[in-house]
Short mmCIF file of C-alpha atoms in Angstrom, two decimals:
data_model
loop_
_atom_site.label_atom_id
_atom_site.label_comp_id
_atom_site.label_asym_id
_atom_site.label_seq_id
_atom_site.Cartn_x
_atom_site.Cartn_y
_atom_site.Cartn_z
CA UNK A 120 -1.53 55.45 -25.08
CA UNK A 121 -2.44 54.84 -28.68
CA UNK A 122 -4.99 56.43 -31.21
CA UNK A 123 -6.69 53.89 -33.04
CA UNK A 124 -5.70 54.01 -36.57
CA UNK A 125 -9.10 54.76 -38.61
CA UNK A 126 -8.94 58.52 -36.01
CA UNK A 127 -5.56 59.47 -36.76
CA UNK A 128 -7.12 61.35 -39.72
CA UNK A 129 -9.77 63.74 -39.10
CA UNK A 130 -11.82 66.28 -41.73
CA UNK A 131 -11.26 68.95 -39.13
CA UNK A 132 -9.39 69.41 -35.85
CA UNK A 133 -10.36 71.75 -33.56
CA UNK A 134 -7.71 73.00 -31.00
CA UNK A 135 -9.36 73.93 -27.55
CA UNK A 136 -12.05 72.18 -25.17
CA UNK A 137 -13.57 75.18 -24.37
CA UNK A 138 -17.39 76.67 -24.87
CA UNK A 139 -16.00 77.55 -28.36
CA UNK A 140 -14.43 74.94 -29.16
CA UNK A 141 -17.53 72.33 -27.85
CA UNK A 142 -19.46 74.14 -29.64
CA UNK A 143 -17.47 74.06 -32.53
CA UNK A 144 -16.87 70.94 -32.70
CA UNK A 145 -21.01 70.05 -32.04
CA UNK A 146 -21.88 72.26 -35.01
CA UNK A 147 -19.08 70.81 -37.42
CA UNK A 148 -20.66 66.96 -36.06
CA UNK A 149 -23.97 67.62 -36.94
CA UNK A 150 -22.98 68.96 -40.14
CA UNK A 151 -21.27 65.09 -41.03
CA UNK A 152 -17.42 66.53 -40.46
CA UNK A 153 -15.51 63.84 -38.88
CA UNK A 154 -13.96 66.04 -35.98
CA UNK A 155 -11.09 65.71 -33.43
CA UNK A 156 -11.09 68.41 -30.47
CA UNK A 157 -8.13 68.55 -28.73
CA UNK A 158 -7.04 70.59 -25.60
CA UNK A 159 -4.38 71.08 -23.32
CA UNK A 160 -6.11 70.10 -20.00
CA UNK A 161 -9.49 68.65 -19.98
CA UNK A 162 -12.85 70.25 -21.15
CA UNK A 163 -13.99 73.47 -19.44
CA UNK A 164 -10.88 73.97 -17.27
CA UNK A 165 -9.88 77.39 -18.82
CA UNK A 166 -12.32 80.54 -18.99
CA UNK A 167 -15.60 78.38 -19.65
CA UNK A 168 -15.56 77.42 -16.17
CA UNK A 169 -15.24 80.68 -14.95
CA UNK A 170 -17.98 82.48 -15.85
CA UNK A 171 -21.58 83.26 -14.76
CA UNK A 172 -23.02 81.29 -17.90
CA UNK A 173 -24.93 84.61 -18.79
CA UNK A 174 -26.78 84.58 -22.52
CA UNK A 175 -26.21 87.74 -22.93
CA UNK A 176 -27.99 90.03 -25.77
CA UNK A 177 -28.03 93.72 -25.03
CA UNK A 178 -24.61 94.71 -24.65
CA UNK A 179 -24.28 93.74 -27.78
CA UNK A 180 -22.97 96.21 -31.06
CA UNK A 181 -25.94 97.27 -33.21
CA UNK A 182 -25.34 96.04 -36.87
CA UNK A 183 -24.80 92.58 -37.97
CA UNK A 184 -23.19 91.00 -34.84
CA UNK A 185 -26.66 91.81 -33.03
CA UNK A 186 -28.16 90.41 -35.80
CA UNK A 187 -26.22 87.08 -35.16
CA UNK A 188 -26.54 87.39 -31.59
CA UNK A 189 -30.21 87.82 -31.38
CA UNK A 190 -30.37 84.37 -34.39
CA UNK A 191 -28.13 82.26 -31.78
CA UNK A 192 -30.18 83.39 -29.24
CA UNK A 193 -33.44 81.97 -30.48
CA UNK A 194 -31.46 78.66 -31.21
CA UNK A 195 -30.92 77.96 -27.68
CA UNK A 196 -34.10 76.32 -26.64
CA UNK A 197 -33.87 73.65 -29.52
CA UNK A 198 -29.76 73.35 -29.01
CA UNK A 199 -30.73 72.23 -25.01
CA UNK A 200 -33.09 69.73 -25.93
CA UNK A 201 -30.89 67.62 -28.42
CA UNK A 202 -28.34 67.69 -25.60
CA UNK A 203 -30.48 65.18 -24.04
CA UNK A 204 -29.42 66.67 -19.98
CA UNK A 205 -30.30 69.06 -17.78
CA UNK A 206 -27.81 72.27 -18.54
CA UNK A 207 -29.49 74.56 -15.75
CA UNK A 208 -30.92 76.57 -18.91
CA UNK A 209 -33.78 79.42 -18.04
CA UNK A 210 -34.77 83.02 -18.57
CA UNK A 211 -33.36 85.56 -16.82
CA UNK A 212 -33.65 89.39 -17.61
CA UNK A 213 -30.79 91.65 -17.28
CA UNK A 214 -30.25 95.61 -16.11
CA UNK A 215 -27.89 97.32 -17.87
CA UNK A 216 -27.67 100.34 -15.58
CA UNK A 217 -25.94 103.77 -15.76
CA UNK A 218 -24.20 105.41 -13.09
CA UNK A 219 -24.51 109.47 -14.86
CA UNK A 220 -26.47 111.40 -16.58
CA UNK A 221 -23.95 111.58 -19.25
CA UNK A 222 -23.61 107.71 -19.38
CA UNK A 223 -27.69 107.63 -19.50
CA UNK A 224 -28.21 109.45 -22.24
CA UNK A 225 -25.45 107.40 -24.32
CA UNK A 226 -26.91 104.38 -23.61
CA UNK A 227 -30.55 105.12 -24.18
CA UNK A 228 -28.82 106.40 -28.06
CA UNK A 229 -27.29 102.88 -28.37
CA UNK A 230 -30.47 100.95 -26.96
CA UNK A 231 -32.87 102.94 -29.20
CA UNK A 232 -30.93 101.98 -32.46
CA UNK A 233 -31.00 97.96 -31.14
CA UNK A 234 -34.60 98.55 -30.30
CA UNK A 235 -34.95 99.48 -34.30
CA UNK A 236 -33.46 96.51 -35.10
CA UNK A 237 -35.95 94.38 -33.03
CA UNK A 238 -33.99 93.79 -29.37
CA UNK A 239 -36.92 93.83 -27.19
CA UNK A 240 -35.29 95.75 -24.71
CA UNK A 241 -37.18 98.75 -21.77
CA UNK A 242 -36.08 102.12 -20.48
CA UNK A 243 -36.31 101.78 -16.68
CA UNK A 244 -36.58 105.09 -14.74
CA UNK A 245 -35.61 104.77 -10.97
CA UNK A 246 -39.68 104.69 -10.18
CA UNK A 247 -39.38 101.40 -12.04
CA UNK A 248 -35.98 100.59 -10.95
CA UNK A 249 -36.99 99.98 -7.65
CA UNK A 250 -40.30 97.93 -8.20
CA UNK A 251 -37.82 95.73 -9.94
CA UNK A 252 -34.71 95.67 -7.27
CA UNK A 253 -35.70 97.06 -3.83
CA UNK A 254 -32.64 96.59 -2.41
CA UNK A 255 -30.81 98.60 -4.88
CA UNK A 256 -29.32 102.17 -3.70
CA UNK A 257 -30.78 104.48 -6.43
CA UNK A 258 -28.74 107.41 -5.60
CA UNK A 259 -25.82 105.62 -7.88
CA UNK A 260 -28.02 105.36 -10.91
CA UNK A 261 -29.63 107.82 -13.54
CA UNK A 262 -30.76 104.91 -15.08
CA UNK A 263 -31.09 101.69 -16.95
CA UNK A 264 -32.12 99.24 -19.35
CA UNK A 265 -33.43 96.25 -19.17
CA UNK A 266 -34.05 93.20 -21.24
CA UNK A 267 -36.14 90.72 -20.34
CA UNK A 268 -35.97 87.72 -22.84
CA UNK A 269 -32.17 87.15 -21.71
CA UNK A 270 -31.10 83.50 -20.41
CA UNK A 271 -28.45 81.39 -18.17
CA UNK A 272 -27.45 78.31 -17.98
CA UNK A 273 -24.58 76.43 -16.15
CA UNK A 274 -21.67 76.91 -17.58
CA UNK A 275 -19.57 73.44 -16.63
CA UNK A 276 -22.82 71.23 -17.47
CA UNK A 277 -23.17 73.23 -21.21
CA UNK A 278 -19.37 72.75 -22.06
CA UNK A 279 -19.48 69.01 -20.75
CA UNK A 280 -22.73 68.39 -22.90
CA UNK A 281 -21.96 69.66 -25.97
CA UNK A 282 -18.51 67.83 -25.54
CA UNK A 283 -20.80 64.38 -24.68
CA UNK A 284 -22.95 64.76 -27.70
CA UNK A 285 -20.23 65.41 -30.65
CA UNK A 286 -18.56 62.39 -28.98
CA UNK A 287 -22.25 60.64 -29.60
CA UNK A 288 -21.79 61.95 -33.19
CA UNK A 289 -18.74 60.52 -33.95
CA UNK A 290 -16.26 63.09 -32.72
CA UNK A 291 -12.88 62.22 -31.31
CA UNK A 292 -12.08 63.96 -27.77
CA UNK A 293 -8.81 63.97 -26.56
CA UNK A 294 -7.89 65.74 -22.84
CA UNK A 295 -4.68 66.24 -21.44
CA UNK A 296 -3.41 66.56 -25.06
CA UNK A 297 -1.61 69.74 -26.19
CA UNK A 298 -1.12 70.82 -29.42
CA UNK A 299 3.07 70.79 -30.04
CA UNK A 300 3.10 71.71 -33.90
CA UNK A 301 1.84 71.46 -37.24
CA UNK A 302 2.45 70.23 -40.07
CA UNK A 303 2.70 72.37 -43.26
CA UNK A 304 3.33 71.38 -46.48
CA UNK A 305 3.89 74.03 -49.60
CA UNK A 306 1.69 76.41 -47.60
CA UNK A 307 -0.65 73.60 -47.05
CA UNK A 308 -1.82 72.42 -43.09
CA UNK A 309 -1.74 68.51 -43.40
CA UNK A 310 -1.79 67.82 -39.66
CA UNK A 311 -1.02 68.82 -36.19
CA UNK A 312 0.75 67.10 -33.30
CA UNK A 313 0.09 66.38 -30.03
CA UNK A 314 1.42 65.26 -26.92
CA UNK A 315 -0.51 62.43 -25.21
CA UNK A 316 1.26 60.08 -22.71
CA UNK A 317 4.56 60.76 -23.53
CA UNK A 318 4.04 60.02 -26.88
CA UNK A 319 4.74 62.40 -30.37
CA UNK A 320 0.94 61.55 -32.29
CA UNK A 321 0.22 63.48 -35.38
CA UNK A 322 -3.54 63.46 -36.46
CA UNK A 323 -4.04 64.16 -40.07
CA UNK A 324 -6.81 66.65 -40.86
CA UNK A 325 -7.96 68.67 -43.88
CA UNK A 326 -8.66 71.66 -41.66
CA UNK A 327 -7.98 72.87 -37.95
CA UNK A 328 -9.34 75.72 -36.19
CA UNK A 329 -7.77 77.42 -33.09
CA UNK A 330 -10.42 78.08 -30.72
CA UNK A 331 -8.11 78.30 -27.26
CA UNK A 332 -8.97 81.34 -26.49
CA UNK A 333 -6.57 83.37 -24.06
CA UNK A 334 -4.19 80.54 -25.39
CA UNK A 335 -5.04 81.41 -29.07
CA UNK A 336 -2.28 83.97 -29.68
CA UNK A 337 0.68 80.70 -28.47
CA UNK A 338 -0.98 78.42 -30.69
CA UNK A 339 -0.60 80.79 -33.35
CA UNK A 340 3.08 81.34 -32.98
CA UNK A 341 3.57 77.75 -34.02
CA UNK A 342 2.95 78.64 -37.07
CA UNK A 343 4.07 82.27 -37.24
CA UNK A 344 0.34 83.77 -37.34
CA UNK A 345 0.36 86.37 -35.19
CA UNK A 346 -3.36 86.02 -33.79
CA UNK A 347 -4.40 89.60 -32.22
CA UNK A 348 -6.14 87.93 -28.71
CA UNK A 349 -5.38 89.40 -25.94
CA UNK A 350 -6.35 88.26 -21.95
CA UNK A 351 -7.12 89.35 -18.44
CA UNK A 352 -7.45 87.73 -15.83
CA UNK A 353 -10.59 87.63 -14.10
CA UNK A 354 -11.58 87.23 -10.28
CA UNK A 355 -15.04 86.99 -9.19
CA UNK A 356 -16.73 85.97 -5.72
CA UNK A 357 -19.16 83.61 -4.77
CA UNK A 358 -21.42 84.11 -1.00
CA UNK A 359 -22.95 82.28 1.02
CA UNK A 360 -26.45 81.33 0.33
CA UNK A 361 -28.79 84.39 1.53
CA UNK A 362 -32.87 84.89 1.25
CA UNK A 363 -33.51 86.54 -2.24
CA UNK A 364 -31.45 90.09 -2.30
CA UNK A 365 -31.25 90.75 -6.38
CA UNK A 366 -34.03 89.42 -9.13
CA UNK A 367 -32.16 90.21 -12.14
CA UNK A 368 -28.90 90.16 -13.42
CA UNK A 369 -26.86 93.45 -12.65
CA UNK A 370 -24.32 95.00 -14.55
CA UNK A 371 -23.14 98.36 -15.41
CA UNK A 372 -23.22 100.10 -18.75
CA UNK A 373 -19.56 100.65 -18.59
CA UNK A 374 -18.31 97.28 -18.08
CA UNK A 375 -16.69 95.86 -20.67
CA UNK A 376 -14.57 99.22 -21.06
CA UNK A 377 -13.83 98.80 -17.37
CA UNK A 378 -12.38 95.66 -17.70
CA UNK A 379 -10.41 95.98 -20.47
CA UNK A 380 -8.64 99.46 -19.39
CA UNK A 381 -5.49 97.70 -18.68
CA UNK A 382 -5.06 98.98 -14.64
CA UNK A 383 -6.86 96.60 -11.73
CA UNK A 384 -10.33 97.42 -12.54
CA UNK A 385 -13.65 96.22 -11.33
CA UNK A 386 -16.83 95.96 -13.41
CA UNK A 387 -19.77 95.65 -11.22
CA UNK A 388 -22.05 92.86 -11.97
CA UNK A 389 -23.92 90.40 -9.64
CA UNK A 390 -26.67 87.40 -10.43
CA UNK A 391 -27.71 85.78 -7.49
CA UNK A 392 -28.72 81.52 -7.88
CA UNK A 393 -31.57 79.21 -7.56
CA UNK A 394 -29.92 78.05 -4.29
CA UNK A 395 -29.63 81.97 -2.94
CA UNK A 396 -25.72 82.17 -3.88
CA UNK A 397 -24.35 85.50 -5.19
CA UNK A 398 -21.85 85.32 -7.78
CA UNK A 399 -20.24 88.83 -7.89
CA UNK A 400 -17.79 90.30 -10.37
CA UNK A 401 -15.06 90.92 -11.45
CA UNK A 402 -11.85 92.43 -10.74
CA UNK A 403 -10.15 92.38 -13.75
CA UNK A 404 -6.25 93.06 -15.22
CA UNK A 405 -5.29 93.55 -18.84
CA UNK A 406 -2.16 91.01 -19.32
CA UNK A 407 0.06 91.06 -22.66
CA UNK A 408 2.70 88.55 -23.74
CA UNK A 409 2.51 85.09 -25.97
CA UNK A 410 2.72 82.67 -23.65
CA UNK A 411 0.33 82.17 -20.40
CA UNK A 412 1.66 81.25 -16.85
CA UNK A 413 0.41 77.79 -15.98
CA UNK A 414 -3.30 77.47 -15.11
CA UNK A 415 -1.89 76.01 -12.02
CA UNK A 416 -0.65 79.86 -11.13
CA UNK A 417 -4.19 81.00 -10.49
CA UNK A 418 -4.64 79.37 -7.52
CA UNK A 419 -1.93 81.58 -5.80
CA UNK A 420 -1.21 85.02 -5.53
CA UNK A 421 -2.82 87.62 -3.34
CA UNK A 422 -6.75 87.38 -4.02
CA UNK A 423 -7.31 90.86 -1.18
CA UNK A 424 -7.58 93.35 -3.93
CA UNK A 425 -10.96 91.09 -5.97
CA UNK A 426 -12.04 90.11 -2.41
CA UNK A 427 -12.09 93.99 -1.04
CA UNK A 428 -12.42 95.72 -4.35
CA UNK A 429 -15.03 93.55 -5.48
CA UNK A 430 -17.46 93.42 -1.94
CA UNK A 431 -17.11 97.09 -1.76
CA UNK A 432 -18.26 98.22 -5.65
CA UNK A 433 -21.46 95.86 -4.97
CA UNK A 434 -21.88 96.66 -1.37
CA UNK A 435 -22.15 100.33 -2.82
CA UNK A 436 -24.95 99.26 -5.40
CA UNK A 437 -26.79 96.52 -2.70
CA UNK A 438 -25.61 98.01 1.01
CA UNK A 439 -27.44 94.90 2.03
CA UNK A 440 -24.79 92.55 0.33
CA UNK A 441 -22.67 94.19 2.60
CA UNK A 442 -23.51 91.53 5.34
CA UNK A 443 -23.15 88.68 3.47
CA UNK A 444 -19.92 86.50 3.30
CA UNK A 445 -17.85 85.02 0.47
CA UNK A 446 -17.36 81.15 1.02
CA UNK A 447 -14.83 80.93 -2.50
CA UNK A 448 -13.76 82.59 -5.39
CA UNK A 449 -12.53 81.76 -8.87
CA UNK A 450 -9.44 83.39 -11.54
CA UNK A 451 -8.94 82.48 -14.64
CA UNK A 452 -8.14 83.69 -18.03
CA UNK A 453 -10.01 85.44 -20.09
CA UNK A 454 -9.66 86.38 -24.14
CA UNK A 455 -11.02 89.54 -25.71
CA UNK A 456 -9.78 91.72 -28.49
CA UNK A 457 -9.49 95.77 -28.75
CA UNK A 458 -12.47 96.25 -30.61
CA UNK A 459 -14.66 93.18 -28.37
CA UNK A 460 -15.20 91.51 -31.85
CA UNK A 461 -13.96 87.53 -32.21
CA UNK A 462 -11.06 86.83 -34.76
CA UNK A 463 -13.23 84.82 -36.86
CA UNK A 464 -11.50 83.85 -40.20
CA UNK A 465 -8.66 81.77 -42.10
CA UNK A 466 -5.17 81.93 -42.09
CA UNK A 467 -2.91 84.08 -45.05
CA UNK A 468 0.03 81.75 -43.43
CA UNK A 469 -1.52 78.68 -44.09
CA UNK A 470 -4.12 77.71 -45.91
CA UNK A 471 -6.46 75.29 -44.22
CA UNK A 472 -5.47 77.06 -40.65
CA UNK A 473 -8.51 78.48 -39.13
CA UNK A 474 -9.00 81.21 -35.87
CA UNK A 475 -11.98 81.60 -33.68
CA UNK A 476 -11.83 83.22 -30.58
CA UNK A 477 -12.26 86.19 -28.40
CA UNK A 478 -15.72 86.79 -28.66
CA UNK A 479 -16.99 89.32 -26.06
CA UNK A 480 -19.56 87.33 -24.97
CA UNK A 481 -18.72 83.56 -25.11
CA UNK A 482 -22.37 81.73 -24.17
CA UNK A 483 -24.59 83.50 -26.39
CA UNK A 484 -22.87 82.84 -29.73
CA UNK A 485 -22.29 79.14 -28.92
CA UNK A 486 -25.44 77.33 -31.10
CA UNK A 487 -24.33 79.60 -34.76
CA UNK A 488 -20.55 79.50 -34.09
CA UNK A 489 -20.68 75.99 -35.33
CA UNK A 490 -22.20 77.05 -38.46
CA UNK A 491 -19.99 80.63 -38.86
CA UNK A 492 -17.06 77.98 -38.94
CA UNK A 493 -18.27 75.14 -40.82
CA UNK A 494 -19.35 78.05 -43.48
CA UNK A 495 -15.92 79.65 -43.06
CA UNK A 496 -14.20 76.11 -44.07
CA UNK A 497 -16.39 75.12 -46.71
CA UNK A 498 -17.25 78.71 -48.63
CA UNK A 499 -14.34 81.11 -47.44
CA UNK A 500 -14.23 84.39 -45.46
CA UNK A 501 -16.80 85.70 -47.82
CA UNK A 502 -19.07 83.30 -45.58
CA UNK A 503 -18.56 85.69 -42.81
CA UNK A 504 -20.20 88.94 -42.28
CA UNK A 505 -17.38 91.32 -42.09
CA UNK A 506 -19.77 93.55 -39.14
CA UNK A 507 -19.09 90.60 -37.11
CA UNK A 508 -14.82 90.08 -37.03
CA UNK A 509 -12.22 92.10 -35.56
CA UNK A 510 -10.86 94.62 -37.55
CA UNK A 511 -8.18 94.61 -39.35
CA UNK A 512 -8.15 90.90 -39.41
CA UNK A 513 -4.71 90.83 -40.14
CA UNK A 514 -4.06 87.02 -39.75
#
């Protein structure tokens, strides 16, 4: 299968079909870049179908990413309606909830300096607590926070929509097409190549930016950049649908740390659906090494340990979820970084090469992440709000 000739030379390439890289790609559209987006399977098959599609804001760092997060939050509203479909987007407040005293009293510190900033976000004794969750067992909690301008959306429709409308805007889109190698010229990227029915195609591009997340790191090796992404793999549950059990979305305070500890772990969190499904999370393990077993891999193993592990932390939060049963369950994986900030800059190895990806949370930042990188490309690093990138970004 051929590329027409006029799109074998893009302004920018982006590597990666994911929520980044869709979004990406839609930014760097609207901004007039002539834009390829490549990726090894089709669009949304690695983490960004996975997840709960949670627009998350106040679990957040205080500084300038909240700053950023809070901006891209705002955008979201005006981002759904030039998609032109139905993406599932509403409002959905969020408990952040602490299991100690101890763990209480850090995270009304933290909250208090966001609320400075301007995070609208409320101090919920256990009086409160349970006017806003009945069925939740209070005796685990000293408290919790919650904020109620937060947001979801469905993940598979977002990905597939911003994918639709950078294709509207001129953008190439090319599944089932993995990146093989670059081309680099006296420290210069001049293209990339791909693999598409058998067949060798370069696509020439004045820039490219790597935004496969847990795939990042192999992408990087290509070219010797040694991109500092790391991965679990994430399990989560979805039941059966059940009369309403849980009104907000649920997650504990310690989460992110939990899942990123590097034993089998689970972070409590749960959401329950429009159409009465609970989607509970995650088990989690920390996994190191360049390259990533097949995607095809997560569809086997022994999925006891998220089904048991998983039931039980919730059932211990919600005894009533307890009673309900799981009809499926997803794995897939997911990127992060030690520090839960994205590597968001260019490449010392070769100029033109650009990284985005790990981002802590992936939904929220999609409307600015177009702009960080279109900014990054056409300014420099300077662009980018050091507060915001992992640190040292030693690309």
């Amino acid at each position: 299968m051929l590329i027409e000739e006029e799109v074998k030379k893009v302004d920018v390439l982006v590597i990666g079909a994911g929520l980044i890289g869709c979004a990406v790609a839609y930014g760097l559209s609207r901004s007039g870049f002539r834009v390829a987006l490549v990726d090894k399977h089709e669009i949304g098959s690695g983490a960004s179908s996975a997840n709960f599609g949670r627009i998350q804001i106040q679990d957040s760092e205080p500084g300038e990413m909240l700053d950023l997060i809070m901006r891209s939050a705002s955008m979201f509203p005006s981002l759904v309606r030039d998609l032109g479909i139905d993406v599932e987007y509403e409002r959905s407040p969020a408990l952040l909830v602490a299991e100690s005293d101890a763990e209480w009293d850090a995270l009304r510190e933290m909250q208090e300096i966001k609320r400075r900033q301007g995070l609208d976000v409320r101090f919920v004794n256990k009086n409160e607590l349970y006017a806003l969750e009945p069925y939740l067992d209070l005796r685990h909690v000293a408290g919790a926070t919650l904020s109620p301008d937060e947001a979801r959306l469905n993940p598979l429709l977002y990905t597939r929509a911003l994918a639709r409308r950078s294709r509207e805007m001129g953008a190439l889109i090319l599944e089932n097409s993995p990146v093989i190698g670059f081309d680099v010229s006296q420290g210069r990227l001049r293209g990339a190549h791909i693999s598409r029915g058998g067949m060798d195609i370069e696509i020439r591009c004045g820039a490219a930016v790597i935004c496969a997340g847990a795939w990042s790191m192999s992408i990087g090796a290509m070219v010797g950049l040694e991109i500092p992404v790391k991965f679990v793999i994430g399990e989560a549950l979805v039941t059966e649908p059940v009369p309403r059990l849980i009104w907000n979305y649920f997650s504990l305070a310690s989460f992110f740390e939990t899942a990123h500890s590097g034993e089998r772990a689970v972070s409590a969190c749960c959401v329950q659906t429009e159409a009465g499904n609970l989607l509970l999370g995650e088990a989690s393990q920390v996994k190191t090494g360049r390259e990533l077993p097949a995607l095809e891999s997560l569809k086997g193993g022994n999925l006891h340990f998220a089904v048991t592990a998983v039931s039980r932390d919730m059932s211990r939060f919600f005894p009533v979820m307890g009673r309900t049963s799981v009809i499926r369950m997803w794995r897939t994986f997911a990127p992060f970084t030690d520090d839960y900030r994205p590597v968001l800059g260019a490449s010392g190895k070769v100029e033109g090469l650009f990284v985005c990806s790990g981002f802590k949370s992936t939904v929220v930042v999609t409307p600015v992440v177009g702009e960080l990188v279109r900014d990054l490309i056409t300014k420099g690093q300077r662009s980018i709000p050091s507060g915001i990138t992992h640190q040292p970004l030693n690309l």
